[in-house]
mmCIF file of C-alpha atoms in Angstrom:
data_model
loop_
_atom_site.group_PDB
_atom_site.id
_atom_site.type_symbol
_atom_site.label_atom_id
_atom_site.label_comp_id
_atom_site.label_asym_id
_atom_site.label_seq_id
_atom_site.Cartn_x
_atom_site.Cartn_y
_atom_site.Cartn_z
ATOM 1 C CA ASP A 1 31.681 -12.407 3.741
ATOM 2 C CA GLN A 2 28.825 -13.831 1.695
ATOM 3 C CA GLN A 3 26.738 -16.255 3.741
ATOM 4 C CA VAL A 4 24.527 -17.022 0.741
ATOM 5 C CA LYS A 5 26.262 -17.581 -2.570
ATOM 6 C CA GLN A 6 24.922 -17.807 -6.082
ATOM 7 C CA ASN A 7 27.991 -18.553 -8.139
ATOM 8 C CA SER A 8 26.378 -18.291 -11.560
ATOM 9 C CA PRO A 9 25.639 -14.659 -12.452
ATOM 10 C CA SER A 10 23.676 -15.697 -15.515
ATOM 11 C CA LEU A 11 22.030 -18.691 -17.178
ATOM 12 C CA SER A 12 20.476 -19.153 -20.626
ATOM 13 C CA VAL A 13 17.963 -21.911 -21.332
ATOM 14 C CA GLN A 14 15.812 -22.849 -24.291
ATOM 15 C CA GLU A 15 12.066 -22.519 -23.911
ATOM 16 C CA GLY A 16 10.527 -25.812 -22.773
ATOM 17 C CA ARG A 17 13.738 -27.109 -21.192
ATOM 18 C CA ILE A 18 14.608 -27.272 -17.496
ATOM 19 C CA SER A 19 16.238 -24.335 -15.721
ATOM 20 C CA ILE A 20 18.343 -25.166 -12.663
ATOM 21 C CA LEU A 21 19.511 -22.353 -10.430
ATOM 22 C CA ASN A 22 21.913 -23.141 -7.636
ATOM 23 C CA CYS A 23 22.614 -21.629 -4.251
ATOM 24 C CA ASP A 24 25.075 -22.438 -1.456
ATOM 25 C CA TYR A 25 25.093 -21.193 2.107
ATOM 26 C CA THR A 26 27.687 -21.211 4.842
ATOM 27 C CA ASN A 27 25.711 -20.482 8.006
ATOM 28 C CA SER A 28 24.517 -23.768 9.526
ATOM 29 C CA MET A 29 22.022 -21.827 11.656
ATOM 30 C CA PHE A 30 19.903 -21.052 8.606
ATOM 31 C CA ASP A 31 16.773 -23.183 8.621
ATOM 32 C CA TYR A 32 14.415 -21.492 6.203
ATOM 33 C CA PHE A 33 15.143 -20.784 2.573
ATOM 34 C CA LEU A 34 13.336 -18.761 -0.067
ATOM 35 C CA TRP A 35 13.609 -17.900 -3.734
ATOM 36 C CA TYR A 36 12.624 -14.504 -5.043
ATOM 37 C CA LYS A 37 12.135 -13.413 -8.641
ATOM 38 C CA LYS A 38 12.869 -9.902 -9.826
ATOM 39 C CA TYR A 39 11.862 -8.183 -13.061
ATOM 40 C CA PRO A 40 13.543 -4.918 -14.150
ATOM 41 C CA ALA A 41 12.291 -1.803 -12.364
ATOM 42 C CA GLU A 42 10.297 -3.889 -9.899
ATOM 43 C CA GLY A 43 10.965 -5.201 -6.421
ATOM 44 C CA PRO A 44 11.721 -8.874 -5.771
ATOM 45 C CA THR A 45 8.630 -11.044 -5.402
ATOM 46 C CA PHE A 46 8.377 -14.233 -3.390
ATOM 47 C CA LEU A 47 8.409 -17.404 -5.451
ATOM 48 C CA ILE A 48 8.807 -20.484 -3.277
ATOM 49 C CA SER A 49 10.274 -21.502 0.065
ATOM 50 C CA ILE A 50 11.448 -24.555 1.953
ATOM 51 C CA SER A 51 11.993 -25.363 5.584
ATOM 52 C CA SER A 52 15.041 -27.286 6.712
ATOM 53 C CA ILE A 53 12.839 -30.156 7.856
ATOM 54 C CA LYS A 54 12.070 -30.900 4.212
ATOM 55 C CA ASP A 55 14.257 -31.727 1.257
ATOM 56 C CA LYS A 56 11.818 -30.810 -1.501
ATOM 57 C CA ASN A 57 8.957 -28.411 -2.065
ATOM 58 C CA GLU A 58 6.983 -28.176 -5.273
ATOM 59 C CA ASP A 59 4.627 -25.511 -6.599
ATOM 60 C CA GLY A 60 3.504 -25.976 -10.164
ATOM 61 C CA ARG A 61 6.476 -25.630 -12.507
ATOM 62 C CA PHE A 62 8.778 -24.647 -9.628
ATOM 63 C CA THR A 63 10.546 -27.083 -7.299
ATOM 64 C CA VAL A 64 13.124 -26.288 -4.663
ATOM 65 C CA PHE A 65 15.511 -28.966 -3.418
ATOM 66 C CA LEU A 66 17.486 -28.693 -0.196
ATOM 67 C CA ASN A 67 20.617 -30.688 0.654
ATOM 68 C CA LYS A 68 21.436 -29.739 4.230
ATOM 69 C CA SER A 69 24.598 -31.805 4.494
ATOM 70 C CA ALA A 70 26.023 -30.004 1.471
ATOM 71 C CA LYS A 71 24.482 -26.655 2.478
ATOM 72 C CA HIS A 72 23.092 -26.429 -1.029
ATOM 73 C CA LEU A 73 19.739 -25.681 -2.551
ATOM 74 C CA SER A 74 18.496 -25.491 -6.076
ATOM 75 C CA LEU A 75 15.471 -24.172 -7.927
ATOM 76 C CA HIS A 76 14.151 -26.172 -10.861
ATOM 77 C CA ILE A 77 11.793 -24.633 -13.390
ATOM 78 C CA VAL A 78 10.105 -27.114 -15.746
ATOM 79 C CA PRO A 79 9.206 -26.312 -18.448
ATOM 80 C CA SER A 80 10.925 -22.951 -18.749
ATOM 81 C CA GLN A 81 8.941 -20.156 -20.379
ATOM 82 C CA PRO A 82 10.046 -16.789 -21.795
ATOM 83 C CA GLY A 83 8.142 -15.053 -18.982
ATOM 84 C CA ASP A 84 10.486 -16.727 -16.508
ATOM 85 C CA SER A 85 13.313 -14.496 -17.724
ATOM 86 C CA ALA A 86 14.270 -12.497 -14.630
ATOM 87 C CA VAL A 87 16.848 -12.297 -11.857
ATOM 88 C CA TYR A 88 16.413 -14.987 -9.210
ATOM 89 C CA PHE A 89 17.598 -14.404 -5.668
ATOM 90 C CA CYS A 90 18.222 -17.125 -3.139
ATOM 91 C CA ALA A 91 17.632 -16.069 0.481
ATOM 92 C CA ALA A 92 17.987 -17.662 3.897
ATOM 93 C CA ARG A 93 17.099 -16.929 7.501
ATOM 94 C CA ARG A 94 17.057 -18.437 10.935
ATOM 95 C CA GLY A 95 13.466 -19.421 11.673
ATOM 96 C CA ASN A 96 10.268 -18.564 9.838
ATOM 97 C CA SER A 97 8.759 -16.085 12.244
ATOM 98 C CA GLY A 98 10.025 -12.924 10.585
ATOM 99 C CA ASN A 99 12.145 -12.167 13.648
ATOM 100 C CA THR A 100 15.351 -12.426 11.702
ATOM 101 C CA PRO A 101 15.959 -10.755 8.369
ATOM 102 C CA LEU A 102 16.611 -12.514 5.086
ATOM 103 C CA VAL A 103 20.174 -12.839 3.847
ATOM 104 C CA PHE A 104 20.297 -12.748 0.064
ATOM 105 C CA GLY A 105 22.651 -14.031 -2.575
ATOM 106 C CA LYS A 106 23.748 -11.764 -5.422
ATOM 107 C CA GLY A 107 21.249 -13.249 -7.853
ATOM 108 C CA THR A 108 21.292 -15.230 -11.099
ATOM 109 C CA ARG A 109 19.926 -13.702 -14.287
ATOM 110 C CA LEU A 110 17.890 -16.313 -16.170
ATOM 111 C CA SER A 111 17.218 -15.826 -19.871
ATOM 112 C CA VAL A 112 14.723 -18.194 -21.468
ATOM 113 C CA ILE A 113 15.154 -18.168 -25.212
ATOM 114 C CA ALA A 114 12.125 -18.827 -27.406
ATOM 115 C CA ASP B 1 -3.885 -4.365 -1.211
ATOM 116 C CA ALA B 2 -1.613 -1.583 -2.497
ATOM 117 C CA GLY B 3 1.583 -3.346 -1.501
ATOM 118 C CA VAL B 4 4.681 -1.596 -0.188
ATOM 119 C CA ILE B 5 4.903 1.919 -1.605
ATOM 120 C CA GLN B 6 8.217 3.696 -2.040
ATOM 121 C CA SER B 7 8.929 7.232 -3.186
ATOM 122 C CA PRO B 8 10.486 8.668 -5.168
ATOM 123 C CA ARG B 9 11.075 6.020 -7.852
ATOM 124 C CA HIS B 10 14.146 7.846 -9.103
ATOM 125 C CA GLU B 11 16.363 10.390 -7.401
ATOM 126 C CA VAL B 12 19.297 12.180 -8.993
ATOM 127 C CA THR B 13 21.291 14.460 -6.753
ATOM 128 C CA GLU B 14 24.691 16.051 -6.471
ATOM 129 C CA MET B 15 27.351 14.926 -4.072
ATOM 130 C CA GLY B 16 26.950 16.550 -0.672
ATOM 131 C CA GLN B 17 23.188 16.941 -0.867
ATOM 132 C CA GLU B 18 20.749 15.378 1.558
ATOM 133 C CA VAL B 19 18.557 12.564 0.219
ATOM 134 C CA THR B 20 15.399 11.215 1.853
ATOM 135 C CA LEU B 21 13.776 7.994 0.721
ATOM 136 C CA ARG B 22 10.268 7.133 1.850
ATOM 137 C CA CYS B 23 8.356 3.919 2.467
ATOM 138 C CA LYS B 24 4.797 2.971 3.341
ATOM 139 C CA PRO B 25 4.585 -0.678 4.432
ATOM 140 C CA ILE B 26 1.626 -2.985 3.997
ATOM 141 C CA SER B 27 -1.004 -2.315 6.629
ATOM 142 C CA GLY B 28 -0.787 -4.786 9.496
ATOM 143 C CA HIS B 29 2.834 -5.745 8.864
ATOM 144 C CA ASP B 30 4.946 -5.288 11.987
ATOM 145 C CA TYR B 31 8.396 -5.697 10.420
ATOM 146 C CA LEU B 32 10.002 -3.205 8.049
ATOM 147 C CA PHE B 33 13.332 -3.669 6.307
ATOM 148 C CA TRP B 34 15.574 -1.409 4.229
ATOM 149 C CA TYR B 35 17.805 -3.150 1.677
ATOM 150 C CA ARG B 36 20.264 -1.770 -0.872
ATOM 151 C CA GLN B 37 21.041 -3.452 -4.182
ATOM 152 C CA THR B 38 24.345 -2.963 -5.990
ATOM 153 C CA MET B 39 26.105 -5.009 -8.646
ATOM 154 C CA MET B 40 29.038 -5.722 -6.358
ATOM 155 C CA ARG B 41 27.187 -6.662 -3.183
ATOM 156 C CA GLY B 42 23.755 -7.748 -4.362
ATOM 157 C CA LEU B 43 20.912 -7.195 -1.888
ATOM 158 C CA GLU B 44 22.283 -6.178 1.483
ATOM 159 C CA LEU B 45 20.302 -5.379 4.619
ATOM 160 C CA LEU B 46 20.772 -1.893 5.997
ATOM 161 C CA ILE B 47 18.364 -1.791 8.960
ATOM 162 C CA TYR B 48 15.126 -3.319 10.155
ATOM 163 C CA PHE B 49 12.342 -2.350 12.530
ATOM 164 C CA ASN B 50 9.829 -4.298 14.577
ATOM 165 C CA ASN B 51 6.744 -2.416 15.772
ATOM 166 C CA ASN B 52 8.462 0.846 14.771
ATOM 167 C CA VAL B 53 11.541 0.122 16.906
ATOM 168 C CA PRO B 54 14.938 -0.308 15.199
ATOM 169 C CA ILE B 55 16.202 -3.820 15.914
ATOM 170 C CA ASP B 56 19.452 -4.056 13.979
ATOM 171 C CA ASP B 57 21.216 -1.218 12.178
ATOM 172 C CA SER B 58 24.580 -2.931 11.823
ATOM 173 C CA GLY B 59 24.222 -2.881 8.046
ATOM 174 C CA MET B 60 24.065 0.895 7.855
ATOM 175 C CA PRO B 61 27.334 1.718 6.111
ATOM 176 C CA GLU B 62 28.208 4.981 7.831
ATOM 177 C CA ASP B 63 26.912 7.697 10.116
ATOM 178 C CA ARG B 64 25.788 9.510 6.998
ATOM 179 C CA PHE B 65 22.893 7.038 6.871
ATOM 180 C CA SER B 66 19.960 7.235 9.246
ATOM 181 C CA ALA B 67 16.501 5.664 9.299
ATOM 182 C CA LYS B 68 13.341 6.401 11.237
ATOM 183 C CA MET B 69 9.923 4.861 11.628
ATOM 184 C CA PRO B 70 7.726 7.409 13.414
ATOM 185 C CA ASN B 71 4.596 5.270 13.048
ATOM 186 C CA ALA B 72 3.415 1.934 11.696
ATOM 187 C CA SER B 73 2.667 3.317 8.249
ATOM 188 C CA PHE B 74 5.766 5.325 7.396
ATOM 189 C CA SER B 75 9.537 5.046 7.359
ATOM 190 C CA THR B 76 12.360 7.159 5.974
ATOM 191 C CA LEU B 77 15.966 6.478 5.038
ATOM 192 C CA LYS B 78 18.125 9.567 4.953
ATOM 193 C CA ILE B 79 21.610 10.054 3.547
ATOM 194 C CA GLN B 80 23.412 13.249 4.536
ATOM 195 C CA PRO B 81 25.707 14.128 2.883
ATOM 196 C CA SER B 82 25.321 11.870 -0.130
ATOM 197 C CA GLU B 83 28.335 10.525 -2.058
ATOM 198 C CA PRO B 84 28.645 8.931 -5.532
ATOM 199 C CA ARG B 85 29.281 5.499 -3.973
ATOM 200 C CA ASP B 86 25.782 5.654 -2.461
ATOM 201 C CA SER B 87 24.342 5.228 -5.960
ATOM 202 C CA ALA B 88 22.215 2.078 -5.851
ATOM 203 C CA VAL B 89 18.626 0.852 -5.766
ATOM 204 C CA TYR B 90 17.147 1.074 -2.280
ATOM 205 C CA PHE B 91 14.313 -1.304 -1.409
ATOM 206 C CA CYS B 92 11.888 -1.224 1.455
ATOM 207 C CA ALA B 93 10.140 -4.447 2.464
ATOM 208 C CA SER B 94 7.592 -5.387 5.091
ATOM 209 C CA SER B 95 6.380 -8.621 6.623
ATOM 210 C CA ALA B 96 4.076 -10.019 9.255
ATOM 211 C CA ARG B 97 5.458 -13.548 9.313
ATOM 212 C CA GLY B 98 7.325 -15.453 6.667
ATOM 213 C CA ALA B 99 8.078 -13.932 3.277
ATOM 214 C CA LEU B 100 9.017 -10.316 2.773
ATOM 215 C CA HIS B 101 6.998 -8.096 0.465
ATOM 216 C CA PHE B 102 9.135 -5.580 -1.393
ATOM 217 C CA GLY B 103 8.368 -2.188 -2.841
ATOM 218 C CA ASN B 104 9.526 -1.295 -6.342
ATOM 219 C CA GLY B 105 12.579 0.512 -5.021
ATOM 220 C CA THR B 106 14.153 3.940 -5.355
ATOM 221 C CA ARG B 107 16.985 4.238 -7.868
ATOM 222 C CA LEU B 108 19.428 6.763 -6.413
ATOM 223 C CA THR B 109 22.100 8.388 -8.546
ATOM 224 C CA VAL B 110 24.600 10.693 -6.864
ATOM 225 C CA THR B 111 26.765 12.684 -9.292
#
């Protein structure tokens, strides 16, 4: 039973346009959410996070939006660049202390076309 | 900072053989996690440790899997005997608080 769902296995976007990656979760106890980026033959690397007390967090070209009532979050990348081509994992946990492990979605493969 | 170090990077073995995957976490991190990545299930947690003590091993698929953390700088994941369905990429990750830091993984192929 997937508690974190990324329903789009892949996404293609033109360079310079916006990329929107979506994620849904079912466990209402989750209160901290993260996005990870993964290149081939490498481990996932942390990209951006958001606490449930916020509805938006921005870091440069990357913005994460959280809609708690819908149990939905999204990652926006503006403008998209070819180097953003990777697999993006949505993850969630209860709390931000590291006491509980991250639950991951299956990932969305983003291809940014030049 | 060397990051999380995993070895080997690739392992090819025959069904029935024992496989040992190794991980060195980031110094000072008190949590260590083992994840497995497959196409069907994505990234799934197998087991995690806090201060070298296993906290939750409910994700370990079968008794064929075992994990140890004898000290703060080393952990192993062992599969004995290995089966073709164990073929996957196995990631180790460590954290102090907040985000996990992943190693580059071990790609295991069991023929």
